[in-house]
C-alpha angles and dihedrals in degrees: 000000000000106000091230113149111246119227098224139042135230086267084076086060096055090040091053093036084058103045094042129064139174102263093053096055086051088044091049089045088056098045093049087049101052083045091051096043094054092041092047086045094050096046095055092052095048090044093047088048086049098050093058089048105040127045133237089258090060093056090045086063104041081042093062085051088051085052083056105045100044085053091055092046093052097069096017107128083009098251096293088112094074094062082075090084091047109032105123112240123006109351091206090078084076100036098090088055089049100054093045089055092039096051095041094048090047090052094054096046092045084051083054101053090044091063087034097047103097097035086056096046088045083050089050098050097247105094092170080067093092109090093036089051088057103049091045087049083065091075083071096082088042092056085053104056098042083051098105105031092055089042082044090055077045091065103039091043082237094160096146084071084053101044092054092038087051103048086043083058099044083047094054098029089060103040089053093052102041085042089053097028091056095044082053110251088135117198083000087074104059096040085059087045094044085043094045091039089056096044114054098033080062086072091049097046083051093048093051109041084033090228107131118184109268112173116215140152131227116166104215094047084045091064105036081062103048086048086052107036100034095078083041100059087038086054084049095049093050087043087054086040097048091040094048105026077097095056096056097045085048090054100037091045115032100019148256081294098050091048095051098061084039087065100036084055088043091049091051092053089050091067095088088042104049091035096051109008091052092049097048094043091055088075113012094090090056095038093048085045093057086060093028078118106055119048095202093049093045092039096057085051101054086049086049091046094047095039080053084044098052100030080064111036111036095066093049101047083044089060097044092050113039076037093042098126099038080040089058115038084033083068115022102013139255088290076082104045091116097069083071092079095067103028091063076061098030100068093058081068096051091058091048085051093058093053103044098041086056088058092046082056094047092043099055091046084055086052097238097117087139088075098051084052088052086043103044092039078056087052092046096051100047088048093053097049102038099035101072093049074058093060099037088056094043124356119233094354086049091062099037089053090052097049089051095052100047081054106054095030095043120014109036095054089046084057091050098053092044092052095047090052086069093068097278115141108218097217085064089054097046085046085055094057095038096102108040090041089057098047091047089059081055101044081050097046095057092034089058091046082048087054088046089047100040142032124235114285140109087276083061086043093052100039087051100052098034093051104033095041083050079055096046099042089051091055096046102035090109089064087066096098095050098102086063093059094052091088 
């Protein structure tokens, strides 16, 4: 162990042992997937619609703004945000300590991108990104002052807030950015959709948990949240470090261009994170917090969550891969065939992503934050100094290779040994993984006999989907009922 000082007690645990139960965990689990589900399809329709609207160069610019944003919003309200979920008694004692941190850090660092804005889109080979960098940044003090109120529907598994606050924000965001991208404003576009989008679905998110933001200031509180939240802003600093270093050398490097089909590809390898990853991380910390106490009970639930993650997941990242040139023509055209090269890497990487981001969860619950920041600044340093070797011997693929490589050699099996030092025995987690591993080998087996037999094309796409996915569900059908067992 690491001797760090939890800041909460066992009685957490009871309090969140009494005001959770297992059906509202399952509940909770439904509700962020449906949300999920709606907010991933829209985005891939809107995006589809975009990228035959839009060119390459246009996402190489909104993605340097994204660069800058997700770095602000890694350390924005400096990690003391998160306490919210395992604070003992009525979080909204600290909530008023939260918001006034939240709110004050998000104004500096907005006041820091402002002055930075045009050197970092020069670094990043896109030197029009200035103004846009500085209108998505915006969404900075948004994401301040909401900080309390979404940690607060975290808590509470009140998923159904988050559901309706969610789809309000995909509704406005896209008709903002097809209305602007089809009279012609480019990456500006997408940065006042994203902006609007943001805005006005943080209203919402304040009318239906009742938290508004008030800001207040107590000192000990103050400083049991700094002690808490500091290493995880740092964590979350390193995780937005290690996720867009790649960015930054692809546009520094290869161009606005490059960088654009970089993040299209990027973007595609996302999906089963941010369809099964996302939905299972919006209550695991809670949930692991509610058995941080007992090692049988919490280790039984990390096996059930990663069994969820990678029945999910692996088939889909299989497919996008082994499927990467018909996938993408088949969606945003063969202006964009380029982004095939990366994302055949890239969702390696994705796989790597779900299971790591599921022991970050498990490792802050257990109160040890201080080793994912050890474990994500390694990350980050092999990827610095390796990725743009990546992109000088072969561009975007070169990177993407790269990325993929430092994950399943080097940081999947240092998350693994951090997870098992808690206690975990690593048989129960390969065990975990048996069946949709199995049924993955399968899926790739008929997909590749479906390349040899066919040409890309959208009749390849379909016939490898149709007939592997019919492989994989028949070999992981008796996994149906787990949900049920994550009470």
């Amino acid at each position: 162990m690491t001797g760090e000082e939890p800041i909460t007690t066992t009685k957490d645990a009871d309090h969140l042992a009494k005001s959770t139960s297992g059906g509202k965990v399952r509940r909770a689990l439904g509700l962020s997937f449906l949300n999920t589900v709606f907010g991933k399809i829209g985005t891939l329709l809107t995006g589809i619609l975009l990228a035959r609207v839009l060119v390459p160069e246009d996402f190489g610019v909104f993605a340097v703004a994204l660069v800058a944003l997700g770095a602000l919003l890694a350390i924005n309200e400096l990690g003391v945000s998160l306490a919210l979920v395992r604070w003992p008694g009525d979080p909204r004692e600290i909530a008023p300590t939260v918001t006034t941190i939240s709110i004050a850090s998000s104004g500096l660092l907005y006041a820091l991108c402002w002055f930075a804005a045009p050197a970092f889109s020069e670094a990043l080979g896109a030197p029009d990104a200035t103004g846009v960098v500085r209108l998505l940044c915006l969404s900075v003090l948004i994401d301040g002052a909401t900080a309390a109120a979404a940690q607060f529907t975290n808590r509470e598994f009140r998923q159904g807030a988050r559901l309706a606050v969610d789809m309000s924000n995909l509704v406005l965001t896209t008709g903002v950015t097809v209305a602007l991208a089809l009279a012609d404003h480019g990456a500006w576009s997408l940065a006042w959709g994203r902006l609007v989008g943001n805005a006005l679905s943080a209203i919402l998110l304040f009318r239906l948990v009742a938290l508004w933001p008030k800001p207040g200031f107590d000192r000990r509180q103050a400083r049991e949240l700094m002690t808490f939240g500091l290493p995880l802003a740092g964590a979350s600093l390193l995780v937005f470090a290690m996720l867009n270093v790649h960015f930054v050398i692809t546009g520094s490097l290869l161009g606005a261009v490059a960088l654009g089909l970089y993040l299209q590809a990027f973007n595609l390898s996302s999906w089963p994170v941010n369809m099964f990853s996302v939905v299972i991380r919006r209550v695991s910390l809670a949930a692991f917090a509610r058995v941080q106490d007992s090692p049988a009970e919490r280790e039984a639930l990390l096996a059930r969550f990663t069994t969820l993650l990678m029945a999910g997941a692996l088939p889909v990242c299989a497919l996008l891969g082994l499927l990467a040139l018909p996938t993408v023509t088949t969606l945003y055209g063969h202006n964009w065939a380029g982004s095939a090269a990366a994302l055949q890497f890239l969702v390696v990487l994705a796989i790597v992503r779900v299971v790591t981001e599921l022991a970050y969860d498990y490792l802050v619950a257990l109160n040890l934050p201080s080793r994912t920041m050890w474990l994500q600044a390694g990350w980050l340093v092999v990827l610095v100094a390796l990725l743009p070797l990546g992109a000088m011997w072969d561009g975007i693929r070169g990177v993407s290779a790269m990325h993929a490589l430092i994950a399943v050699f080097l940081v999947l099996p240092a998350y693994t040994l951090a997870v098992t030092r808690t206690g975990v025995r690593l048989r129960v987690l390969l065990a975990a993984v048996a069946r949709p591993a199995l049924g993955c080998a399968l899926l790739a087996a008929v997909v590749l006999v479906v390349r040899w037999l066919t040409e890309p094309s959208v009749l390849q796409l379909l016939l490898g989907a149709g007939l592997g996915g019919a492989v994989y569900l028949a070999v992981v059908w008796p996994l149906r009922n787990l949900v049920k067992h994550l009470g």
